[in-house]
Amino acid sequence: MSELRGACIIGQSGGPTAVINASAQGAIQAALKADCITRVLGAAHGIKGVLEDKLYDMGKEDPAELDLLQYTPSSALGSCRYKLADPDVDDTDYKRILEIFKKYDVRYFFYNGGNDSMDTCNKISKYMQKVGYECRVMGIPKTIDNDLFGTDHCPGFASAAKYIATSCMEVWQDAHVYDTGMITIIEIMGRHAGWLAGSAALATWAGFGPDLIYLPETDFDLTDFLEDVHRVYDKTGKCMVAVSEGIHRADGTFISEAKTSATDGFGHAQLGGLAAMLADAVKLETGAKVRGIELSLLQRCGAHLDSLTDVEEAKMAGRVAVESAVAGITDKMVAFACTRENGKYECKPNLIPLTDVANTEKKVPREWINAVGNGVEQAFIDYVLPLVQGETTAPKENSLPRFAKLKKVLTTDC
Amino acid sequence: MSELRGACIIGQSGGPTAVINASAQGAIQAALKADCITRVLGAAHGIKGVLEDKLYDMGKEDPAELDLLQYTPSSALGSCRYKLADPDVDDTDYKRILEIFKKYDVRYFFYNGGNDSMDTCNKISKYMQKVGYECRVMGIPKTIDNDLFGTDHCPGFASAAKYIATSCMEVWQDAHVYDTGMITIIEIMGRHAGWLAGSAALATWAGFGPDLIYLPETDFDLTDFLEDVHRVYDKTGKCMVAVSEGIHRADGTFISEAKTSATDGFGHAQLGGLAAMLADAVKLETGAKVRGIELSLLQRCGAHLDSLTDVEEAKMAGRVAVESAVAGITDKMVAFACTRENGKYECKPNLIPLTDVANTEKKVPREWINAVGNGVEQAFIDYVLPLVQGETTAPKENSLPRFAKLKKVLTTDC
C-alpha cells in the first residue's frame, strides 16, 4: 500500500463517556507521531465542526495537556448528535465535507462514537469512494451503553459500570443503617441494552448491592415488579432495586415514557424520572420509606472512578485506528477481541467493517439474565468483572481533579 | 480525678456520613486500649440499641476489620432517629437506659451524631447525674450538614463537600459537550445550612463549576432565580446551578415542600424532588434543554472520594472523646479549633460543653454569601478548601470497595 500523505481529522460524537477523551488522546498522539500525517485537526463538535469549518490545530496544544485527556471525562473537542442524510436523497452535507477535506488536504478521518457515529463514518467513506477522493476512514468505538455490534465491549462502558457498582455498594451501606424499613430504587442509563443496569450486580456479587435488577432485554410488568419488591422487603425490611431507564412493557412502550416527550437529535425518546415514578408506586404498595435515585449524568462522567483497563483500552483503540489507517486500512472500526480463560483476561484490537457495526445494537444475551427477569447470572459477572479492574493515577490540584485545558486554536485563526 | 472502671457504650445516630465509621473506629480502638474500660460495647442503632439491650461486643471483632471502618461509609453499628422525651415529662426511657448501664456496668457513653444526638447525650448525662449514677458522657460530632455549633467544622462535611465539588466538575464537562443550549440544576443536601451547596463553589474555583449557587441562608425568589439563569444562559448558551434542598421563600416555606409530606423521626420535613421541579420551571422559562440532578444519598456515602483530612480528623474526634473521658472529663463534645493562617491549616481538638451544642444550628455567615444571594465569596473557599485535602488509600478487592465486615456479636449471645 502506497503512503498516503495529508492531514487528519479526529472527531467525537454522541453522548460523552468518562474515557472518550482517552481515545482522542490515543489517536491525536499517534497522529502527531505519524510522518505521513501532515496536520492533526480536531473537529469542534464532531461532524458539525467539519461542516462549519471549525477545526482545531491539535499540533498547537501543550503535550502535557494532551496527556491529561485520558483523565478528563466528556468530549474535550465537543460532541454532536447530528445524523447525516442518505446521500442518495440529499448530498449537501457530503459535498460540504468533501470541500473541507480538500481545503485542508484531509486524507484521514477518525470518528469516535457509538452506532450512529459509525453510520456517519460509513456514509462519509462511501461517498468519498464514490467521488474518487482518497481518504481513509476509521471508527473508534465508545458508548457507556456497550451496545456496539462486533466488539467484546466498548470503551466507556467499564468505567460507567465501575461507577455504578461502587455507588450501589455505598448506597447499600447508607440504605441499611436504620432498623426501619427502606426501599431504594436506582435508575441506570441504557435505553435498549441492559449492560449498565446489569453491572449493578457487581455490587451484589461484592457483598452489598441490589436485590433485584431489571434490564430492558425482558418485558417489565409493574405487578410482577411490585410483588418482587414486596417479597424481598417482607423478608428483610429492606430492598434495593436497580432498573434500566429503558425498561418497557410487553407492547414496547417505555415505563418512563409518559413523563417525557422530548427527543434527541436522532429521534430517540429522552427517558428519565423513572426512579421517582417507581418509588411512588412502591410507596403506595408497601407503605415503606422509598428513595428513588437517578444516577443521571454522574454515571457517564465519573472519571474519578475510571477503570484503568478501560482507560488503557480506550487509548489503544484511538492509537490502533490511526496506526491502521497509516498502514493502509480503511472503513473499519477498532473492535476488541477478548479472552477470559482461567481467570486471565486479554484484550486485542480487531478491525471489523464499519458496515457491520452501523446501526446494529448488541444486547445482553437472554441466558445471562435470570429466568424471571429480575437479576443477572454469573456469566454476566464473569464478563464485566475483568473490565472494571485497575485504578488510574489521575493528577489532582488541591485534591480536586486536574482536567486537561486545551487551547483549541482554530485553523481559521492560524 | 480517680480512675473510673467499667464498660463503655459507643453509639451512632442520625443520618450517616462517609466518615462516621472512622470516628467509631477511633473511639473503639482507643477504648479497647484503655485499661480502665473493661468492655467495649457498640449500640445497635444508637440509643435504640441501649433501650432494647442490643449491644455488640466490639472486643470480639477482628482488629483488621475494625481498621477498615475508616473506609466504610454509613453507620456500621446502625443508626436511629430517636428523640428522647423531656425526662421531667416522661422518664421511662431514662430509667431503662440506667437499667442497661447498671446491667453492663457502663461508666462511659460515647455518642456520635449531630445536633439532635448531642441533645440526647446531654439529657442522658443530666439524668445520670440526677440519680447519682457515675457515668462519663462524651459527644462525637458528625454531620454532612456541618451545622453544629461551637466547632470549626464537623467530620463528614468535608468528604461530602469533596464529593459534591468533584461531581460538579465532572458534570460540568458533560454539560458542555454540545453546541446546543444546556442548563443543569444540581440539588444538594442541607436543610437549613448551606455549607454543602456552597461547597459546589470549589468546582467553580477549580475552573469547572456552577454559575449560580443558592443557599438556604437567604430567601429564594423564583422570579429572581429565573432571571439569573436566563441571564447566564443568554450569554453562554449554558448554565449550571447548584441549589440547596432547603431553599425557601421569604415566608420560610420550602420551595420543595409542596411535593412531599413525610417527616422523619425528629419531625423534620423530608425534602426532595427540587431539582426536577426547578428544571421544569426553567424549561418553561427558557425553552432550553434542562437536566435536574439530585445528588441524593450518593453525596453522603461516597467514601471513595473521602477527604483524607476528614477521615483523620474523624478518627481523632473518636479517639479524643475516649481519652478525655478516661482522663476524667464528661459532658463535652469534641469540637475542632482550626487555624488557616498564611495558607497553613491546623486542626486541634477543643472540648466544648454539650449544653452549648445541643439543638443549635450553625449557618453560613451572611457575609460569605454574595450580596444578591446567588453565589459564595472567597472567604467560603478559604474555609472549605483545606478540609477536602488528601486522598485515602482505601483497600479494594477486585477493584471494588472492600468495606468492613463486622461480626456484630450481641452481648446477649456471649
Short mmCIF file of C-alpha atoms in Angstrom, two decimals, chain B residues 2-403:
data_model
loop_
_atom_site.label_atom_id
_atom_site.label_comp_id
_atom_site.label_asym_id
_atom_site.label_seq_id
_atom_site.Cartn_x
_atom_site.Cartn_y
_atom_site.Cartn_z
CA SER B 2 -9.94 8.99 90.42
CA GLU B 3 -9.91 6.18 87.90
CA LEU B 4 -13.35 5.07 86.79
CA ARG B 5 -13.51 1.41 85.81
CA GLY B 6 -16.34 -0.03 83.77
CA ALA B 7 -17.70 -0.78 80.34
CA CYS B 8 -18.32 1.75 77.62
CA ILE B 9 -21.02 2.08 75.00
CA ILE B 10 -20.39 3.65 71.63
CA GLY B 11 -23.38 4.63 69.52
CA GLN B 12 -24.02 6.19 66.13
CA SER B 13 -27.03 8.37 65.50
CA GLY B 14 -28.73 10.44 62.85
CA GLY B 15 -28.08 10.43 59.11
CA PRO B 16 -24.92 8.59 58.23
CA THR B 17 -21.84 10.17 56.67
CA ALA B 18 -18.87 8.82 54.75
CA VAL B 19 -16.66 9.01 57.86
CA ILE B 20 -18.91 8.36 60.88
CA ASN B 21 -17.37 4.89 60.97
CA ALA B 22 -13.91 6.47 61.09
CA SER B 23 -14.97 8.14 64.35
CA ALA B 24 -16.37 4.85 65.59
CA GLN B 25 -13.05 3.22 64.75
CA GLY B 26 -11.12 5.93 66.61
CA ALA B 27 -13.34 5.54 69.67
CA ILE B 28 -13.45 1.73 69.63
CA GLN B 29 -9.71 1.31 69.18
CA ALA B 30 -8.94 3.84 71.92
CA ALA B 31 -11.45 2.18 74.25
CA LEU B 32 -10.04 -1.29 73.58
CA LYS B 33 -6.63 0.07 74.57
CA ALA B 34 -7.81 1.85 77.74
CA ASP B 35 -7.10 -0.20 80.87
CA CYS B 36 -9.99 1.21 82.87
CA ILE B 37 -12.52 0.35 80.16
CA THR B 38 -13.42 -3.24 80.90
CA ARG B 39 -15.62 -3.92 77.90
CA VAL B 40 -16.32 -2.06 74.69
CA LEU B 41 -19.93 -2.25 73.57
CA GLY B 42 -21.40 -0.96 70.32
CA ALA B 43 -25.05 0.06 70.43
CA ALA B 44 -27.15 -1.40 67.64
CA HIS B 45 -28.95 1.56 66.05
CA GLY B 46 -27.79 4.13 68.55
CA ILE B 47 -29.80 4.76 71.67
CA LYS B 48 -32.44 2.29 70.47
CA GLY B 49 -29.86 -0.49 70.90
CA VAL B 50 -29.40 0.60 74.52
CA LEU B 51 -33.14 0.68 75.16
CA GLU B 52 -33.58 -2.73 73.53
CA ASP B 53 -30.45 -4.29 75.08
CA LYS B 54 -28.99 -4.88 71.64
CA LEU B 55 -25.31 -4.31 72.23
CA TYR B 56 -22.40 -5.72 70.27
CA ASP B 57 -19.20 -6.83 71.99
CA MET B 58 -16.60 -4.94 69.98
CA GLY B 59 -13.78 -6.89 71.62
CA LYS B 60 -14.91 -9.88 69.60
CA GLU B 61 -14.26 -8.18 66.27
CA ASP B 62 -11.29 -8.91 64.06
CA PRO B 63 -8.91 -5.92 64.52
CA ALA B 64 -8.24 -5.88 60.76
CA GLU B 65 -11.96 -5.42 60.08
CA LEU B 66 -12.18 -2.65 62.69
CA ASP B 67 -9.37 -0.94 60.81
CA LEU B 68 -11.48 -0.96 57.65
CA LEU B 69 -14.20 1.07 59.35
CA GLN B 70 -12.37 4.27 58.38
CA TYR B 71 -13.02 3.47 54.71
CA THR B 72 -16.57 2.20 55.13
CA PRO B 73 -19.33 4.76 54.67
CA SER B 74 -22.56 4.94 56.66
CA SER B 75 -23.12 3.67 60.20
CA ALA B 76 -21.69 0.19 60.66
CA LEU B 77 -23.37 -0.24 64.06
CA GLY B 78 -26.68 1.04 62.73
CA SER B 79 -28.21 4.41 63.38
CA CYS B 80 -31.52 5.81 64.56
CA ARG B 81 -33.55 8.96 64.62
CA TYR B 82 -34.96 8.65 68.09
CA LYS B 83 -35.72 11.67 70.23
CA LEU B 84 -35.70 11.16 73.98
CA ALA B 85 -38.55 12.76 75.86
CA ASP B 86 -38.01 15.54 78.36
CA PRO B 87 -37.13 13.49 81.49
CA ASP B 88 -39.32 15.76 83.60
CA VAL B 89 -42.32 14.79 81.49
CA ASP B 90 -41.57 11.13 80.83
CA ASP B 91 -38.54 9.38 82.29
CA THR B 92 -39.37 5.86 81.04
CA ASP B 93 -36.50 5.75 78.54
CA TYR B 94 -34.03 7.13 81.06
CA LYS B 95 -34.93 4.53 83.64
CA ARG B 96 -34.42 1.84 81.04
CA ILE B 97 -31.04 3.31 79.98
CA LEU B 98 -29.98 3.36 83.65
CA GLU B 99 -31.04 -0.26 83.98
CA ILE B 100 -28.90 -1.26 80.98
CA PHE B 101 -25.98 0.84 82.18
CA LYS B 102 -26.17 -0.93 85.53
CA LYS B 103 -26.55 -4.35 83.89
CA TYR B 104 -23.25 -3.95 81.99
CA ASP B 105 -21.62 -1.59 84.49
CA VAL B 106 -21.43 1.06 81.79
CA ARG B 107 -19.39 4.03 83.02
CA TYR B 108 -18.62 5.63 79.67
CA PHE B 109 -21.08 6.64 76.99
CA PHE B 110 -19.88 7.94 73.63
CA TYR B 111 -22.45 9.18 71.15
CA ASN B 112 -21.61 10.14 67.60
CA GLY B 113 -24.12 12.37 65.88
CA GLY B 114 -25.44 15.82 65.04
CA ASN B 115 -27.41 18.41 66.98
CA ASP B 116 -30.20 16.08 67.98
CA SER B 117 -27.74 13.45 69.13
CA MET B 118 -25.86 15.93 71.27
CA ASP B 119 -29.20 16.73 72.86
CA THR B 120 -29.68 13.00 73.55
CA CYS B 121 -26.18 12.83 75.09
CA ASN B 122 -26.84 15.84 77.22
CA LYS B 123 -30.19 14.58 78.55
CA ILE B 124 -28.74 11.18 79.44
CA SER B 125 -25.82 12.75 81.28
CA LYS B 126 -28.05 15.11 83.23
CA TYR B 127 -30.32 12.25 84.21
CA MET B 128 -27.42 10.05 85.36
CA GLN B 129 -26.10 12.92 87.46
CA LYS B 130 -29.55 13.47 88.94
CA VAL B 131 -29.92 9.84 90.01
CA GLY B 132 -26.31 9.69 91.18
CA TYR B 133 -25.06 7.11 88.69
CA GLU B 134 -21.46 7.89 87.78
CA CYS B 135 -21.02 7.81 84.02
CA ARG B 136 -18.91 9.97 81.77
CA VAL B 137 -20.68 11.10 78.63
CA MET B 138 -18.94 12.48 75.58
CA GLY B 139 -20.30 13.60 72.24
CA ILE B 140 -18.50 12.98 68.97
CA PRO B 141 -19.63 15.32 66.22
CA LYS B 142 -20.75 14.25 62.77
CA THR B 143 -22.97 15.69 60.13
CA ILE B 144 -22.51 16.33 56.44
CA ASP B 145 -24.62 19.44 57.02
CA ASN B 146 -21.76 21.00 59.04
CA ASP B 147 -24.26 22.88 61.16
CA LEU B 148 -23.02 22.00 64.66
CA PHE B 149 -22.36 24.93 66.91
CA GLY B 150 -19.00 25.54 68.56
CA THR B 151 -16.76 23.67 66.14
CA ASP B 152 -14.87 24.91 63.10
CA HIS B 153 -16.46 22.10 61.12
CA CYS B 154 -17.90 18.61 61.55
CA PRO B 155 -16.47 15.27 60.47
CA GLY B 156 -18.39 14.09 57.41
CA PHE B 157 -18.85 17.52 55.91
CA ALA B 158 -15.54 17.69 54.08
CA SER B 159 -15.90 14.33 52.34
CA ALA B 160 -19.41 15.24 51.19
CA ALA B 161 -18.08 18.64 50.05
CA LYS B 162 -15.33 16.92 48.09
CA TYR B 163 -17.83 14.55 46.51
CA ILE B 164 -20.03 17.48 45.54
CA ALA B 165 -17.18 19.57 44.13
CA THR B 166 -15.71 16.68 42.15
CA SER B 167 -19.09 15.61 40.81
CA CYS B 168 -19.91 19.18 39.79
CA MET B 169 -16.59 19.41 37.93
CA GLU B 170 -17.36 16.20 36.09
CA VAL B 171 -20.96 17.11 35.30
CA TRP B 172 -19.76 20.49 34.08
CA GLN B 173 -17.61 18.72 31.50
CA ASP B 174 -20.56 16.60 30.44
CA ALA B 175 -22.95 19.54 30.26
CA HIS B 176 -20.63 21.48 27.94
CA VAL B 177 -20.12 18.98 25.10
CA TYR B 178 -22.82 20.06 22.69
CA ASP B 179 -23.02 23.38 20.92
CA THR B 180 -26.69 23.49 21.78
CA GLY B 181 -28.15 25.09 24.92
CA MET B 182 -27.99 23.20 28.16
CA ILE B 183 -28.94 24.07 31.72
CA THR B 184 -28.05 21.81 34.62
CA ILE B 185 -29.53 22.05 38.09
CA ILE B 186 -27.81 20.13 40.87
CA GLU B 187 -29.72 19.57 44.09
CA ILE B 188 -27.56 19.30 47.18
CA MET B 189 -28.41 18.29 50.75
CA GLY B 190 -28.56 20.78 53.61
CA ARG B 191 -31.89 21.59 55.13
CA HIS B 192 -31.15 24.84 56.97
CA ALA B 193 -27.44 25.41 56.40
CA GLY B 194 -25.83 25.90 53.00
CA TRP B 195 -22.37 24.53 53.75
CA LEU B 196 -22.74 21.68 51.27
CA ALA B 197 -24.40 23.68 48.49
CA GLY B 198 -21.76 26.37 48.95
CA SER B 199 -19.04 23.75 48.54
CA ALA B 200 -20.09 23.36 44.91
CA ALA B 201 -18.22 26.66 44.52
CA LEU B 202 -14.97 24.71 44.90
CA ALA B 203 -15.69 23.31 41.43
CA THR B 204 -16.13 26.81 40.01
CA TRP B 205 -12.98 27.92 41.79
CA ALA B 206 -11.12 24.98 40.20
CA GLY B 207 -12.29 26.02 36.74
CA PHE B 208 -15.42 23.99 36.04
CA GLY B 209 -18.43 24.54 38.23
CA PRO B 210 -21.80 26.14 38.84
CA ASP B 211 -22.52 29.65 37.62
CA LEU B 212 -25.14 30.14 40.30
CA ILE B 213 -25.40 28.75 43.83
CA TYR B 214 -28.37 29.15 46.17
CA LEU B 215 -28.06 28.57 49.90
CA PRO B 216 -30.86 28.36 52.44
CA GLU B 217 -29.32 31.24 54.40
CA THR B 218 -31.01 33.69 52.03
CA ASP B 219 -34.61 33.78 50.85
CA PHE B 220 -35.24 32.24 47.44
CA ASP B 221 -37.36 34.05 44.91
CA LEU B 222 -38.35 32.05 41.84
CA THR B 223 -38.62 35.14 39.63
CA ASP B 224 -35.13 36.34 40.57
CA PHE B 225 -33.82 32.80 40.09
CA LEU B 226 -35.28 32.50 36.59
CA GLU B 227 -33.84 35.90 35.72
CA ASP B 228 -30.39 34.82 36.98
CA VAL B 229 -30.50 31.64 34.91
CA HIS B 230 -31.79 33.41 31.84
CA ARG B 231 -29.01 35.99 32.03
CA VAL B 232 -26.22 33.40 32.23
CA TYR B 233 -27.84 31.20 29.60
CA ASP B 234 -28.31 34.07 27.14
CA LYS B 235 -24.64 34.92 27.44
CA THR B 236 -23.09 31.46 27.11
CA GLY B 237 -25.79 29.05 25.98
CA LYS B 238 -25.13 27.07 29.14
CA CYS B 239 -25.92 27.47 32.79
CA MET B 240 -25.06 25.28 35.74
CA VAL B 241 -26.88 25.83 39.02
CA ALA B 242 -26.35 24.36 42.47
CA VAL B 243 -29.24 24.59 44.91
CA SER B 244 -29.59 23.53 48.50
CA GLU B 245 -32.58 21.27 49.12
CA GLY B 246 -33.53 23.74 51.84
CA ILE B 247 -34.07 26.85 49.74
CA HIS B 248 -37.20 28.59 50.90
CA ARG B 249 -39.43 31.54 50.21
CA ALA B 250 -39.31 34.71 52.29
CA ASP B 251 -42.17 33.31 54.40
CA GLY B 252 -39.98 30.33 55.35
CA THR B 253 -41.81 27.64 53.34
CA PHE B 254 -39.52 25.29 51.47
CA ILE B 255 -39.62 25.54 47.66
CA SER B 256 -39.75 21.74 47.52
CA GLU B 257 -42.28 21.37 50.30
CA ALA B 258 -45.40 21.09 48.16
CA LYS B 259 -44.14 17.83 46.73
CA THR B 260 -43.51 15.95 49.95
CA SER B 261 -45.35 15.49 53.17
CA ALA B 262 -43.34 12.83 55.01
CA THR B 263 -41.36 13.76 58.10
CA ASP B 264 -38.52 11.94 59.79
CA GLY B 265 -38.41 10.84 63.42
CA PHE B 266 -37.50 14.32 64.61
CA GLY B 267 -40.44 15.94 62.82
CA HIS B 268 -38.29 17.46 60.07
CA ALA B 269 -39.96 17.68 56.69
CA GLN B 270 -38.37 15.35 54.14
CA LEU B 271 -37.34 17.38 51.14
CA GLY B 272 -36.56 16.22 47.62
CA GLY B 273 -37.61 16.42 44.00
CA LEU B 274 -36.49 20.06 43.98
CA ALA B 275 -34.07 19.71 41.04
CA ALA B 276 -36.81 18.24 38.86
CA MET B 277 -39.24 20.94 39.96
CA LEU B 278 -36.82 23.78 39.20
CA ALA B 279 -35.82 22.09 35.93
CA ASP B 280 -39.46 22.18 34.84
CA ALA B 281 -39.73 25.87 35.70
CA VAL B 282 -36.51 26.72 33.88
CA LYS B 283 -37.51 24.69 30.83
CA LEU B 284 -40.77 26.59 30.66
CA GLU B 285 -38.97 29.92 31.02
CA THR B 286 -36.05 29.39 28.65
CA GLY B 287 -37.15 26.61 26.31
CA ALA B 288 -33.67 25.17 26.80
CA LYS B 289 -32.75 21.57 27.43
CA VAL B 290 -32.62 21.30 31.21
CA ARG B 291 -31.40 18.49 33.41
CA GLY B 292 -32.14 18.27 37.11
CA ILE B 293 -29.70 16.11 39.05
CA GLU B 294 -30.29 15.21 42.68
CA LEU B 295 -27.09 14.07 44.39
CA SER B 296 -29.32 12.28 46.90
CA LEU B 297 -27.69 9.71 49.20
CA LEU B 298 -24.65 9.49 46.94
CA GLN B 299 -23.16 12.66 48.42
CA ARG B 300 -23.17 11.39 51.97
CA CYS B 301 -21.91 7.85 51.34
CA GLY B 302 -19.33 8.47 48.60
CA ALA B 303 -16.41 7.13 50.63
CA HIS B 304 -14.35 6.51 47.51
CA LEU B 305 -13.91 10.29 47.32
CA ASP B 306 -13.24 10.80 51.03
CA SER B 307 -11.04 13.65 52.13
CA LEU B 308 -8.06 12.19 53.99
CA THR B 309 -8.14 15.24 56.25
CA ASP B 310 -11.75 14.40 57.11
CA VAL B 311 -11.02 10.73 57.79
CA GLU B 312 -8.05 11.53 60.02
CA GLU B 313 -9.99 14.20 61.93
CA ALA B 314 -12.98 11.88 62.32
CA LYS B 315 -10.77 9.21 63.84
CA MET B 316 -9.13 11.81 66.05
CA ALA B 317 -12.52 13.01 67.31
CA GLY B 318 -13.46 9.47 68.36
CA ARG B 319 -10.10 8.85 69.98
CA VAL B 320 -10.04 12.17 71.85
CA ALA B 321 -13.57 11.57 73.19
CA VAL B 322 -12.44 8.29 74.76
CA GLU B 323 -9.09 9.56 76.01
CA SER B 324 -10.72 12.64 77.55
CA ALA B 325 -13.37 10.61 79.33
CA VAL B 326 -10.75 8.22 80.65
CA ALA B 327 -8.88 11.28 81.94
CA GLY B 328 -11.98 12.31 83.87
CA ILE B 329 -13.80 14.65 81.53
CA THR B 330 -17.54 14.42 80.94
CA ASP B 331 -20.41 16.33 79.32
CA LYS B 332 -18.33 17.62 76.47
CA MET B 333 -18.33 17.31 72.71
CA VAL B 334 -15.05 17.07 70.83
CA ALA B 335 -15.05 20.19 68.70
CA PHE B 336 -12.36 21.34 66.27
CA ALA B 337 -10.40 24.56 66.69
CA CYS B 338 -8.70 25.38 63.39
CA THR B 339 -6.32 27.97 62.06
CA ARG B 340 -5.77 28.78 58.38
CA GLU B 341 -3.08 31.41 58.64
CA ASN B 342 -0.85 32.01 55.61
CA GLY B 343 -2.31 29.00 53.85
CA LYS B 344 -1.26 26.68 56.66
CA TYR B 345 -4.14 24.68 58.07
CA GLU B 346 -4.09 23.28 61.59
CA CYS B 347 -6.85 21.48 63.45
CA LYS B 348 -6.85 20.81 67.17
CA PRO B 349 -9.47 19.19 69.34
CA ASN B 350 -11.36 21.52 71.63
CA LEU B 351 -13.79 20.23 74.22
CA ILE B 352 -16.99 22.24 74.50
CA PRO B 353 -19.99 21.77 76.82
CA LEU B 354 -22.74 19.55 75.40
CA THR B 355 -25.29 22.07 76.60
CA ASP B 356 -23.79 24.65 74.25
CA VAL B 357 -24.12 22.39 71.22
CA ALA B 358 -27.48 20.73 71.65
CA ASN B 359 -30.09 21.93 69.19
CA THR B 360 -28.20 24.99 67.97
CA GLU B 361 -27.62 25.27 64.23
CA LYS B 362 -24.58 26.98 62.75
CA LYS B 363 -25.27 28.62 59.42
CA VAL B 364 -23.06 30.05 56.71
CA PRO B 365 -22.22 33.65 57.68
CA ARG B 366 -24.20 36.07 55.52
CA GLU B 367 -21.01 37.87 54.50
CA TRP B 368 -19.64 34.66 52.98
CA ILE B 369 -22.57 34.71 50.55
CA ASN B 370 -22.64 37.31 47.80
CA ALA B 371 -24.94 40.32 48.15
CA VAL B 372 -27.62 39.09 45.73
CA GLY B 373 -27.59 35.60 47.21
CA ASN B 374 -26.61 33.55 44.15
CA GLY B 375 -23.05 32.59 44.99
CA VAL B 376 -20.40 32.49 47.71
CA GLU B 377 -17.41 34.71 48.39
CA GLN B 378 -13.72 33.77 48.55
CA ALA B 379 -13.96 33.51 52.36
CA PHE B 380 -16.10 30.41 51.87
CA ILE B 381 -13.49 28.82 49.57
CA ASP B 382 -10.70 29.68 52.04
CA TYR B 383 -12.70 27.99 54.76
CA VAL B 384 -13.55 24.75 52.96
CA LEU B 385 -10.52 24.15 50.73
CA PRO B 386 -8.14 22.88 53.47
CA LEU B 387 -10.82 20.47 54.66
CA VAL B 388 -11.07 18.49 51.42
CA GLN B 389 -7.35 17.87 51.08
CA GLY B 390 -5.81 14.45 50.68
CA GLU B 391 -6.94 11.08 49.39
CA THR B 392 -7.28 7.86 51.34
CA THR B 393 -5.70 4.58 50.36
CA ALA B 394 -8.88 2.60 50.89
CA PRO B 395 -8.27 -1.05 50.06
CA LYS B 396 -10.10 -2.62 47.14
CA GLU B 397 -10.98 -6.16 46.23
CA ASN B 398 -11.38 -6.79 42.52
CA SER B 399 -11.20 -3.02 42.12
CA LEU B 400 -14.38 -2.60 44.14
CA PRO B 401 -14.50 -1.18 47.69
CA ARG B 402 -13.52 -3.54 50.48
CA PHE B 403 -15.80 -2.45 53.30
#
